[in-house]
Structures are given as structure tokens and as C-alpha cells.
Tab-separated table of C-alpha atoms and ligand atoms in Angstrom:
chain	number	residue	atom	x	y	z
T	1	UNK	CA	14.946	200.167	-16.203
T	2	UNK	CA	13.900	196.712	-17.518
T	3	UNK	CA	10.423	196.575	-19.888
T	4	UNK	CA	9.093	193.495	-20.511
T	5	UNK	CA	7.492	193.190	-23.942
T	6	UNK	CA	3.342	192.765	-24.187
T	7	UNK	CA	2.094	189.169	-23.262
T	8	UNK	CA	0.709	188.896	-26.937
T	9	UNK	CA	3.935	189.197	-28.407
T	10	UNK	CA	5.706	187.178	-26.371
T	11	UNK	CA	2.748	184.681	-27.535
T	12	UNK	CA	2.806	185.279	-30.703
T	13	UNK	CA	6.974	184.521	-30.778
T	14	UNK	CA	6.587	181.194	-29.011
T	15	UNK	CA	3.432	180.128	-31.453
T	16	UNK	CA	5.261	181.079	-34.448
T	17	UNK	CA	8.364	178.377	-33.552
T	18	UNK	CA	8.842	175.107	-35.681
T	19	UNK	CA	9.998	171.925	-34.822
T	20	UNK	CA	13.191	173.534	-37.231
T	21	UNK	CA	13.736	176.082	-34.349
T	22	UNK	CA	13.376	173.619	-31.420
T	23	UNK	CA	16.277	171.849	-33.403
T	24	UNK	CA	18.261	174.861	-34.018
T	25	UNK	CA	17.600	175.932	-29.533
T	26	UNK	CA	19.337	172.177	-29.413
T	27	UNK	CA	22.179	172.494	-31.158
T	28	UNK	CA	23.507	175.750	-29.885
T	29	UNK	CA	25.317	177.461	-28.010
T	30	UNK	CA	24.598	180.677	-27.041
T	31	UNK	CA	20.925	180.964	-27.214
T	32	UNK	CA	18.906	183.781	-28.145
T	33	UNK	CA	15.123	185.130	-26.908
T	34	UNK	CA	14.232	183.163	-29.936
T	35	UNK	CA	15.866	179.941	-29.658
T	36	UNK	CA	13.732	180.226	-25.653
T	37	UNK	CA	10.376	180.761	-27.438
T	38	UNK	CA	11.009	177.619	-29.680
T	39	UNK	CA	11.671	175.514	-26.202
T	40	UNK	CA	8.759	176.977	-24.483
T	41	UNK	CA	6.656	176.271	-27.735
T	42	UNK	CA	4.088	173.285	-28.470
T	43	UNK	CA	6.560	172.129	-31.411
T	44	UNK	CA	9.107	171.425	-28.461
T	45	UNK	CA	7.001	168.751	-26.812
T	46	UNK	CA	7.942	166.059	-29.287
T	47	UNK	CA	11.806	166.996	-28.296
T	48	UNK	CA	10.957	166.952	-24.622
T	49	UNK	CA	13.376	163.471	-24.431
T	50	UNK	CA	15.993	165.469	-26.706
T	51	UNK	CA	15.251	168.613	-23.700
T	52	UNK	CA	15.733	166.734	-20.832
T	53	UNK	CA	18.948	164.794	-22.029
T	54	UNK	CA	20.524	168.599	-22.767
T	55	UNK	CA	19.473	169.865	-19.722
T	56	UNK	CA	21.264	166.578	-17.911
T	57	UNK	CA	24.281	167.136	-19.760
T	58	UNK	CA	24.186	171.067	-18.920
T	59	UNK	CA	23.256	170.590	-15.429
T	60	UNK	CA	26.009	167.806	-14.485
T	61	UNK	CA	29.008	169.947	-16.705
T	62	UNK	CA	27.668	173.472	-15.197
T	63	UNK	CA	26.985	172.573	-11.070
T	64	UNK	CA	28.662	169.034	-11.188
T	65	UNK	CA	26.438	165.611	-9.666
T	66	UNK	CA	25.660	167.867	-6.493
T	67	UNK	CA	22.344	169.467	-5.262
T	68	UNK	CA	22.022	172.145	-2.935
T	69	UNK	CA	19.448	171.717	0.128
T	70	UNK	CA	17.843	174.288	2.470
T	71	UNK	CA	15.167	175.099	4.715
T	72	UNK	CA	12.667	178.075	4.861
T	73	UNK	CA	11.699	179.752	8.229
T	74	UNK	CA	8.505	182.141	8.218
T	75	UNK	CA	9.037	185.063	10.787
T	76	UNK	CA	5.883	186.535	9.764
T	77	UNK	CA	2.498	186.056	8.514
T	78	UNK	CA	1.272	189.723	8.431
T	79	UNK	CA	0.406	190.784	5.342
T	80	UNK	CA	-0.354	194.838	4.330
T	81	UNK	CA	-1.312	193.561	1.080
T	82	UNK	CA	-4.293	191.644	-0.771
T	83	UNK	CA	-3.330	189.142	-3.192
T	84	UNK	CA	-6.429	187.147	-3.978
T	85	UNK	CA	-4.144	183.592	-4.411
T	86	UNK	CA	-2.154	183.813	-1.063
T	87	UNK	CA	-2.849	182.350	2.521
T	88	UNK	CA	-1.311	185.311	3.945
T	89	UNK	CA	-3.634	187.992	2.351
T	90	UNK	CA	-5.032	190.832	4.256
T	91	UNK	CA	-8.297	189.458	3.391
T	92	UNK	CA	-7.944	186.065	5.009
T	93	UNK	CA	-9.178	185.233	8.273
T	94	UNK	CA	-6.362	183.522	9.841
T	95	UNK	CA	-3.864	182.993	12.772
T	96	UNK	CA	-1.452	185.241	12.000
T	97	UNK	CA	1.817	186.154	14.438
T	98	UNK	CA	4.846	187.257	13.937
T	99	UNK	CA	8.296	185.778	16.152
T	100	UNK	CA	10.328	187.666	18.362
T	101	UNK	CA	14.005	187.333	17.386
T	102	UNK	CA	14.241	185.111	19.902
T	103	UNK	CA	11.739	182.795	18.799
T	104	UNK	CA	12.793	183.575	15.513
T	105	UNK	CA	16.531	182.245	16.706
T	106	UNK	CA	15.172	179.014	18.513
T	107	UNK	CA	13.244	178.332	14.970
T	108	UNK	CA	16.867	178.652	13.310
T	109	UNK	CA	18.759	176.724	15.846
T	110	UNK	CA	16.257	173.748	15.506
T	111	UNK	CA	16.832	173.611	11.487
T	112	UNK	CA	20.607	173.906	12.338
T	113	UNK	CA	20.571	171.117	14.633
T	114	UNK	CA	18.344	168.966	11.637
T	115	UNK	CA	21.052	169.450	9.589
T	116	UNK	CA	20.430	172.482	7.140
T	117	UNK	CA	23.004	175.064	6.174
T	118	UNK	CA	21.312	177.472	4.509
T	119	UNK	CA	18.113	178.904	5.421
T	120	UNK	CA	15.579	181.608	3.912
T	121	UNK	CA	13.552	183.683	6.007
T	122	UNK	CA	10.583	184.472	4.888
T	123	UNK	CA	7.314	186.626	5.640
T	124	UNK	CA	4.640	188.558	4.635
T	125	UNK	CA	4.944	192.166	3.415
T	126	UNK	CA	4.001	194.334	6.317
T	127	UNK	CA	7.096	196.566	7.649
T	128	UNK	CA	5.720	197.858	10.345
T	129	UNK	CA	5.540	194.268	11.842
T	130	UNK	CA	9.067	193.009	10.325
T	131	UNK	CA	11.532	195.400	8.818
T	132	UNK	CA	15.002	195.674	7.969
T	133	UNK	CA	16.046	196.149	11.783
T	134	UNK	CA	14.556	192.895	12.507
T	135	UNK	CA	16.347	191.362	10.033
T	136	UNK	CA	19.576	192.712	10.940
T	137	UNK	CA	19.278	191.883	14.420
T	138	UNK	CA	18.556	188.346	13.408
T	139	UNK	CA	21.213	187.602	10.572
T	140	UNK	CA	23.636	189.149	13.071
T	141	UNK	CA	22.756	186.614	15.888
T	142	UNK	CA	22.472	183.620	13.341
T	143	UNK	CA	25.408	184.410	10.778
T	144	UNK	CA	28.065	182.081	12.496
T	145	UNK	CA	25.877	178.921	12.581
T	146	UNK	CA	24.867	178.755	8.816
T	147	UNK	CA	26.892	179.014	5.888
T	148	UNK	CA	24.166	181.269	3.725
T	149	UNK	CA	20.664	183.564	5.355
T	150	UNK	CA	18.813	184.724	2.276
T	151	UNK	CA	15.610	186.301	2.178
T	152	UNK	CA	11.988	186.509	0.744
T	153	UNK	CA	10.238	189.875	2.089
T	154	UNK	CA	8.971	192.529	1.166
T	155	UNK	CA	10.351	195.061	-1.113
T	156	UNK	CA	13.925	197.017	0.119
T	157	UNK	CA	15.615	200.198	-1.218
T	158	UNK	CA	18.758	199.229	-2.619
T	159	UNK	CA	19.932	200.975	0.823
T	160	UNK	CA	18.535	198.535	2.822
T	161	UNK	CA	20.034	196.068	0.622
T	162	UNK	CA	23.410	196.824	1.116
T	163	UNK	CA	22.965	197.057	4.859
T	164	UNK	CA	21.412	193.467	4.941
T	165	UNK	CA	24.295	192.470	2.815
T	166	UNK	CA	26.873	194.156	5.150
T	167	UNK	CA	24.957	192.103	8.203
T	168	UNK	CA	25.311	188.799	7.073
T	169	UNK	CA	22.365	188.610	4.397
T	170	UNK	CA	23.685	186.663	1.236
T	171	UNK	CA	20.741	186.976	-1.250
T	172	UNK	CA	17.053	187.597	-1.650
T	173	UNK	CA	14.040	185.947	-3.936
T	174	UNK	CA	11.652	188.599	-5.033
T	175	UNK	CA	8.967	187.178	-7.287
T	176	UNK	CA	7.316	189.326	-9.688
T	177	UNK	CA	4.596	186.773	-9.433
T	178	UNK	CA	3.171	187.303	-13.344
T	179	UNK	CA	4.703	189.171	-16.128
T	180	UNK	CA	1.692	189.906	-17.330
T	181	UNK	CA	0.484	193.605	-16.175
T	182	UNK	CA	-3.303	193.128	-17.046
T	183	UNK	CA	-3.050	189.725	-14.816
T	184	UNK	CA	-1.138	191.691	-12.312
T	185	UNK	CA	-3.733	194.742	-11.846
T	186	UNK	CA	-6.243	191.788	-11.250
T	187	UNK	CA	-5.018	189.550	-8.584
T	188	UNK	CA	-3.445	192.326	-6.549
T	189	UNK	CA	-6.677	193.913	-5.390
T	190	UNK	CA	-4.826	196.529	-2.681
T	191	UNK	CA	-1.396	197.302	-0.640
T	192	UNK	CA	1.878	197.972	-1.811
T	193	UNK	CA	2.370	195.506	-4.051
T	194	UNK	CA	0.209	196.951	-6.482
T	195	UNK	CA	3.283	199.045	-7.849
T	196	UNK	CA	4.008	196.534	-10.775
T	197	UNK	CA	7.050	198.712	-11.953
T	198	UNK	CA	8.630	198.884	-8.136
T	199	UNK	CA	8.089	195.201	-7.773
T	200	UNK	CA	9.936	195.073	-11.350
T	201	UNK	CA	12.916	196.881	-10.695
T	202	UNK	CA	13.460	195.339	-7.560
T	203	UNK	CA	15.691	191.989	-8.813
T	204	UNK	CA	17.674	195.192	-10.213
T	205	UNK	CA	17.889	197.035	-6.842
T	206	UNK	CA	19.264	194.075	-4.521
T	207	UNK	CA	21.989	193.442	-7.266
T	208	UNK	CA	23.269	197.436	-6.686
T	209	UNK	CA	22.659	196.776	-2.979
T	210	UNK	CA	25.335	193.986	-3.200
T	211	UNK	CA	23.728	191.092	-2.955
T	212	UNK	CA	25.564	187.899	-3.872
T	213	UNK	CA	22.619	186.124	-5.558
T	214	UNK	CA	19.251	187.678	-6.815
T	215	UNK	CA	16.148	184.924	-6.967
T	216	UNK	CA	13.616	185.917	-9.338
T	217	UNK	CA	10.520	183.838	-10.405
T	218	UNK	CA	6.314	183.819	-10.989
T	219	UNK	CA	3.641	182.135	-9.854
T	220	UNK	CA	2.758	178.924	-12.055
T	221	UNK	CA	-1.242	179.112	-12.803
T	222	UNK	CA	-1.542	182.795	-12.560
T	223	UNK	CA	-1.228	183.757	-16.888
T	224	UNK	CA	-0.014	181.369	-19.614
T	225	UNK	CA	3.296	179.473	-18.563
T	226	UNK	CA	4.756	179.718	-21.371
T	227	UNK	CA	4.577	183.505	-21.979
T	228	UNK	CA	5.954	184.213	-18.280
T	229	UNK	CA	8.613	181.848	-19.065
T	230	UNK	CA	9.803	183.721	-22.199
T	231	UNK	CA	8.917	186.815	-19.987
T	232	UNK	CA	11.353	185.495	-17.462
T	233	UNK	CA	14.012	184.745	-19.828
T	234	UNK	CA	13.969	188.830	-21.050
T	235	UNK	CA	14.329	189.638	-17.377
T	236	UNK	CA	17.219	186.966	-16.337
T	237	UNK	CA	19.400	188.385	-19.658
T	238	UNK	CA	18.993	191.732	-19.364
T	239	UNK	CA	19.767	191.327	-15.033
T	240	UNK	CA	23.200	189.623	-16.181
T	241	UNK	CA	24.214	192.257	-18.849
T	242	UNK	CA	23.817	194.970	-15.982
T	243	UNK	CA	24.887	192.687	-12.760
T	244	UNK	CA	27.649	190.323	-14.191
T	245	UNK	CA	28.920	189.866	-10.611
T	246	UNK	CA	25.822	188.695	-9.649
T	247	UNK	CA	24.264	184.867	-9.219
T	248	UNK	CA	20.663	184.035	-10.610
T	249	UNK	CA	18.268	181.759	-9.951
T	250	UNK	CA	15.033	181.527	-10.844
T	251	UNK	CA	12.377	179.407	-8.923
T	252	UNK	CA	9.156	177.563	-9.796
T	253	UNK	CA	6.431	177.969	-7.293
T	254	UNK	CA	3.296	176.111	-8.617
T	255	UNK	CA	-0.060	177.144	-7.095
T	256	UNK	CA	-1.137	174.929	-4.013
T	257	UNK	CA	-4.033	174.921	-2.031
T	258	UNK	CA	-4.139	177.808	0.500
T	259	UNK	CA	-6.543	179.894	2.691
T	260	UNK	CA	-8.892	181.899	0.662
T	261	UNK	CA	-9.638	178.663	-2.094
T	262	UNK	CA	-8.815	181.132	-4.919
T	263	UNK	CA	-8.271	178.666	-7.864
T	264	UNK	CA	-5.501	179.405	-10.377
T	265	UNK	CA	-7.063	180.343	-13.867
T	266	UNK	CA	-4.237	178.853	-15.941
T	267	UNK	CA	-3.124	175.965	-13.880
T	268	UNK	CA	-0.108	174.120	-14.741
T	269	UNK	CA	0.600	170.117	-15.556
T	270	UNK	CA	3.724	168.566	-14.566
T	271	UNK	CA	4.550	168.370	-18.106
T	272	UNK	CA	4.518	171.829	-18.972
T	273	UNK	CA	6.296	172.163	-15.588
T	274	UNK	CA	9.047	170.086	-16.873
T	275	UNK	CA	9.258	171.709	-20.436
T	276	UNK	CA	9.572	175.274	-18.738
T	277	UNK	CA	12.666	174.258	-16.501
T	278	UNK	CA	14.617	171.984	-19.247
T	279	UNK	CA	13.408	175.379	-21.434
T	280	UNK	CA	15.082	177.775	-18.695
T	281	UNK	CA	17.844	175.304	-18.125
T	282	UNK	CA	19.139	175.263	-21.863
T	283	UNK	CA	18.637	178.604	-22.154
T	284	UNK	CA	21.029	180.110	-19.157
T	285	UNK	CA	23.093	177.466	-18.429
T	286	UNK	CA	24.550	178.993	-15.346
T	287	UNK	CA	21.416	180.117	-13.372
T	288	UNK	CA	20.529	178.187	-10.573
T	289	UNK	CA	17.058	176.593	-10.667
T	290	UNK	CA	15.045	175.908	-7.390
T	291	UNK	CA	12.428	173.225	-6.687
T	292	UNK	CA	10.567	174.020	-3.690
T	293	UNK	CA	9.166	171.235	-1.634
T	294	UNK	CA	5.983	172.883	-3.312
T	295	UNK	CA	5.713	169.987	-5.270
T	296	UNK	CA	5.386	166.343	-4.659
T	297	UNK	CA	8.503	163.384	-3.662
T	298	UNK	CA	7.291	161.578	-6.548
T	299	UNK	CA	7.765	164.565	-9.152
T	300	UNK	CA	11.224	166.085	-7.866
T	301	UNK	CA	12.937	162.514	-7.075
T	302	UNK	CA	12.297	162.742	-11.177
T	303	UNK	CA	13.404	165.861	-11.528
T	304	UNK	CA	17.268	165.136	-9.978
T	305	UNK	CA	19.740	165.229	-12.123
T	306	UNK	CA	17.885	166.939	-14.872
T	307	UNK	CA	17.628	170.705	-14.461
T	308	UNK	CA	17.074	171.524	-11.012
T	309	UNK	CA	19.986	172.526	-8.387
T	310	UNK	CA	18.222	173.593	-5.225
T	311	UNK	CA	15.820	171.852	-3.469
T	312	UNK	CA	14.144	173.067	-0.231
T	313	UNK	CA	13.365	170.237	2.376
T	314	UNK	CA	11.448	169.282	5.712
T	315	UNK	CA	9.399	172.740	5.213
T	316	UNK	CA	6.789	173.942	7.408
T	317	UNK	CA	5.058	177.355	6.091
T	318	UNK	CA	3.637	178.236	9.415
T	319	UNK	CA	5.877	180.641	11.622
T	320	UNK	CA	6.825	178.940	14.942
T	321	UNK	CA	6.134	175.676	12.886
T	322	UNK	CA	9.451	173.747	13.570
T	323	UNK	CA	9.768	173.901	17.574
T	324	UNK	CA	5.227	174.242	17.399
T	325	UNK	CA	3.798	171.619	14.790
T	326	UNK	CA	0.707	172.528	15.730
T	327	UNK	CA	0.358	175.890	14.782
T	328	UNK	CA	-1.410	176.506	11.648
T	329	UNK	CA	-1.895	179.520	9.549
T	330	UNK	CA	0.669	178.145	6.912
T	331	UNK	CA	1.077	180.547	3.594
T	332	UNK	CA	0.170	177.571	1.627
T	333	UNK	CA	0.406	173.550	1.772
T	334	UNK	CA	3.046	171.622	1.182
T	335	UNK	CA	3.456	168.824	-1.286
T	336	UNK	CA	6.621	166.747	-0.326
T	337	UNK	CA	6.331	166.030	3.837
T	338	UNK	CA	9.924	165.007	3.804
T	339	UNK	CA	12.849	165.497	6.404
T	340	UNK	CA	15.866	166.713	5.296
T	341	UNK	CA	17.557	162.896	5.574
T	342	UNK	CA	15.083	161.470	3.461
T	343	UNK	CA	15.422	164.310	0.935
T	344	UNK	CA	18.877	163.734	0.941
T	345	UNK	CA	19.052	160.060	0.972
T	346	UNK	CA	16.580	160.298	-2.394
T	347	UNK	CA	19.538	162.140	-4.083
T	348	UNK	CA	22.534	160.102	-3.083
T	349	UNK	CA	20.147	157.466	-4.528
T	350	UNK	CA	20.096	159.027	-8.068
T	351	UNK	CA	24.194	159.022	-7.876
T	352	UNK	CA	24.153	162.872	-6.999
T	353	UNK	CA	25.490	164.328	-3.407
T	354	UNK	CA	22.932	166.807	-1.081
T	355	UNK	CA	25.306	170.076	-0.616
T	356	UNK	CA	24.116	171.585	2.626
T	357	UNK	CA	26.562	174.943	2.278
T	358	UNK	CA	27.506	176.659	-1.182
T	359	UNK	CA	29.034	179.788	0.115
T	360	UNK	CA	32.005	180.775	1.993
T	361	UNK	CA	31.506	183.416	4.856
T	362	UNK	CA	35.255	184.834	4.877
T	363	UNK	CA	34.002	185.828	0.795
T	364	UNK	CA	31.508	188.398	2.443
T	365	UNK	CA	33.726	191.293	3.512
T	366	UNK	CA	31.590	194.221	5.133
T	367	UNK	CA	33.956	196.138	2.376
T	368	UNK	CA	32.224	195.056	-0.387
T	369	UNK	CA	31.506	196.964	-3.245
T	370	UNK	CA	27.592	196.775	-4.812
T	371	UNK	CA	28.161	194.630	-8.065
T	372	UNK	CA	26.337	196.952	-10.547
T	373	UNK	CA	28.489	197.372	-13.645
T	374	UNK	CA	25.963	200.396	-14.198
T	375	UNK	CA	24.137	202.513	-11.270
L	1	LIG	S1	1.856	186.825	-1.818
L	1	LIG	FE1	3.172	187.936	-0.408
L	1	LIG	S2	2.415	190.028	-0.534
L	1	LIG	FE2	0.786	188.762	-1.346
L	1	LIG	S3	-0.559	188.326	0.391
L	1	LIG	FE3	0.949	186.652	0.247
L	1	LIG	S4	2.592	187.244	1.629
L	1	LIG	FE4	1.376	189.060	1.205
């Protein structure tokens, strides 16, 4: 099982870089955990030009001038767990519902017909409202109309994995949300989630499930940035030495104003935003790097071309929000209000084409062997 090393070493490794580091992170290669800390480190901001000009170059040799667009549709906003930063908490006070499959479908069929490929479903972690036969009911019905159904739910045994997988499923996000176990233990006051360890090893059981790609990522605000992005780093190498089959990517959820008003103790600029991706992006040059509509036009029009190779567009974090705008009780607010064509029309403008499908059904036989090179 994966162990992440205390926060205040991975502190103390990033602190302790020189601009001679940042330098040597620039120049190679194959990077280390070392040549990560120097990128992450406050001698890299004076290379930050030097960072995002790699990054470009990586980015455009790795994934070509393309960037890959989808949609996410909330089936659920029940929550069995209390996480003092989320809209969806037990704690909050707020419209919550979950969709039949057959709203659930209509929801789908409307992104389809607005032009999206690939969709996530997402919800809040209560199985007894949503569970793996709801899913598999729902992939099954939808599987012909998109090119790729991924997921962001609740913890699944690697079981449950593989029969996703064999339905139509073609990867999951699981956040770990921080790194940091003291910071963990705090903002997750009750519920399931509380099991840091489960929620750890669970990147590790959807690879041996099958999955095609594994999304991994924290919460920007929650402990020091740079720490959870060294932290981060750890966890994407050691995933790819035991699931070489598998695709990464790691997304970059920034805190945004939800229910509860819980304000994030270690928020995040834009800068250090930037740093952390060109950081991640130099660093694994294969792992695919998402940009939720979580942050604003202005910042992610910036952002193309220079790290990033999924963007999310036209969201609405409300379940039933697409064919009912006027339903609130969204997980949190959005920052860039943007329909798909406008999303996609700000890429073409930076020389790059919006891929709306980056996966081949006929690849996902229900034959398919689980991907672990070790059980
Ligand atoms: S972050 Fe996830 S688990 Fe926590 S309250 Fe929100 S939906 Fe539930």
C-alpha cells in the first residue's frame, strides 16, 4: 500500500531547493521527487517564464495542439458524510434530490444533444441513495451515445470496479482531498470518509478493477499547496510503477464559494495555481491535467496551450440542472458560465482544436483483464 511521507518533510524538501535545482528540474529528463520539490519551491518563481515555456513544449509534443472537453452531470446530492468545506455536507441545510435513471438519462441526452462526448457523473457519497446498481443501469442505457462515462462517487471495492468497467464505465476521479492526515482528521468531522487510508488506496483499487484511467487530485486551500503537490507527485509515481496500463490525471479543484461559508485556511493565488500545474506538468509528462470550469474564462483561456489537457465546460453543479436551471442546491459555484461553443471557440482561437471524444468504445472488451502488474 502507498505511504505518503509527513507534511514536514515534504516541506522541508521543497524549502531546501535552490535556484541550482530549479535549473537542474529544467534541463532534464527524467525527473526525480527532488527535481518536483525544486519546481514547487519559492526559488522556482523567478523561472516561472522558463516553467511555462517547458510545460508548452511538453504539452504540444506529449497530447499534440488538441484539448479534450466534457461535461459533468450530478445524479445526487445526498451526502452520508460531513466535510466542513462542501455544499453537499450532511450538515448543510439544503435542497437535496437525487434523479431517477430516467431523469438521470434526459440530463445526459440534453448534454449529448449540446455537443459533449464525454461526461462524468457525479454525486455525493451516500450508497444507499446511489450505488453501483444505479450506475450500471445508467452507463448501460447511455454507453452508445457518448464516447467515454467516467465517474466521481463514492468509494468502490475493486469488485465494483471491474463491474462498472465491464458496463460501460471508462474511469473514475477519487480525490484524496489533502495529503495531509492532521488536515484530514480536521475537516472530515463524521461519515465514511473519515477512513484516510481507504480513501488512499482507492486510486490503487479502480486501477486492479480495470479501469482505463484513474483521476486523482486535492482540494486547493485545504493545507500548503505546495506540500500536497509534492504529496501528489509520490502518489502519481508510485500508481504508474504498479498500474503501467493505466492513464493518470490529476485535477485542480480550487476552493469556491459553497453552502456552509467554510473559508479555506490556506487559500490559493492564481500564481501558485499556475506554478503547481507547469510543476506537475514537467514532472509526468504523460498525465493528463484537468481544469475544471472551477475557475474563471479569463484564467483558463491563459492557461491553453500551457499545461492543461481537459477542460470541463457549460457546467451546472445542481442535479436536474441542465433540463431545470432553476434548481439550486449546487455542490459549489461555478467560475466560468460558458457553453460548450464558446469554450470551444476560445481554444480554436489559441491555434489548438476542442476534442469532444478521446476513447474508442470497440477498445473496451467486457474480456478485459484488470491492469495491475501486481495484485
Ligand atoms: S466532499 Fe464529497 S463526501 Fe464530502 S460532503 Fe461533499 S459530496 Fe460529500
Amino acid at each position: 500500500m502507498f505511504s505518503i511521507p509527513a507534511l514536514k518533510t515534504l516541506q522541508e524538501q521543497i524549502n531546501g531547493s535552490t535556484p541550482a535545482d530549479v535549473e537542474r528540474a529544467l534541463r532534464a529528463v527524467h525527473l526525480d521527487h527532488a527535481c518536483l520539490a525544486a519546481l514547487l519551491s519559492p526559488a522556482a518563481e523567478q523561472y516561472l517564464g522558463n516553467m511555462a515555456g517547458r510545460a508548452a513544449e511538453i504539452t504540444a509534443q506529449r497530447f499534440g495542439k488538441t484539448i479534450q472537453i466534457y461535461a459533468p452531470l450530478y445524479v445526487s446530492s445526498f451526502c452520508a458524510n460531513r466535510c466542513v468545506y462542501c455544499g453537499f455536507s450532511a450538515d448543510n441545510d439544503i435542497e437535496r434530490r437525487v434523479l431517477s435513471i430516467e431523469e438521470a438519462e434526459h440530463e445526459a441526452m440534453i448534454l449529448h444533444k449540446r455537443g459533449f462526448n464525454h461526461i462524468l457523473l457525479v454525486s455525493g457519497e451516500a450508497p444507499a441513495k446511489m450505488g453501483t446498481d444505479y450506475l450500471e443501469e445508467l452507463v448501460i442505457r447511455l454507453k452508445d451515445k457518448f464516447a467515454a462515462i467516467t465517474i466521481e462517487v463514492q468509494p468502490l471495492t475493486t469488485d465494483e470496479y471491474s463491474r462498472l468497467f465491464k458496463a460501460g464505465i471508462t474511469g473514475v476521479a477519487i480525490y484524496q482531498e489533502t495529503y495531509d492526515r492532521q488536515t484530514y482528521e480536521t475537516v472530515h468531522l463524521s461519515g465514511p470518509k473519515q477512513d484516510y487510508d481507504y480513501r488512499l488506496d482507492t486510486p490503487a483499487r479502480v486501477a486492479k478493477g480495470g479501469m482505463r484511467e484513474v483521476g486523482i487530485g486535492f482540494l486547493l486551500g485545504l493545507s500548503d499547496w505546495s506540500a500536497e503537490g509534492l504529496a501528489i507527485g509520490y502518489h502519481l509515481s508510485w500508481l504508474r510503477k504498479q498500474f503501467w496500463r493505466t492513464a493518470f490525471t490529476v485535477s485542480f479543484p480550487r476552493m469556491r464559494p459553497a453552502e456552509g461559508e467554510y473559508i479555506p485556511p490556506n487559500p490559493v493565488t492564481e500564481k501558485q495555481l499556475t506554478q503547481l500545474i507547469f510543476a506537475l506538468r514537467i514532472f509526468d509528462q504523460d498525465v493528463g491535467l484537468v481544469l475544471s470550469t472551477r475557475e474563471e474564462a479569463r484564467y483558463r483561456d491563459g492557461m491553453i496551450g500551457l499545461g492543461p489537457t481537459r477542460y470541463s465546460a457549460g457546467s451546472c453543479t445542481a442535479p436536474g440542472g441542465y433540463a431545470n436551471p432553476e434548481y439550486t442546491g449546487e455542490q459549489f459555484l461555478i467560475g466560468d458560465h460558458r457553453s460548450i461553443q464558446e469554450v470551444c471557440q476560445a481554444i480554436r482561437g489559441k491555434g489548438l482544436d476542442p476534442v469532444r471524444k478521446d476513447w474508442d468504445a470497440c477498445f473496451q472488451r467486457s474480456d478485459d483483464q484488470p491492469s495491475a502488474k501486481a495484485a
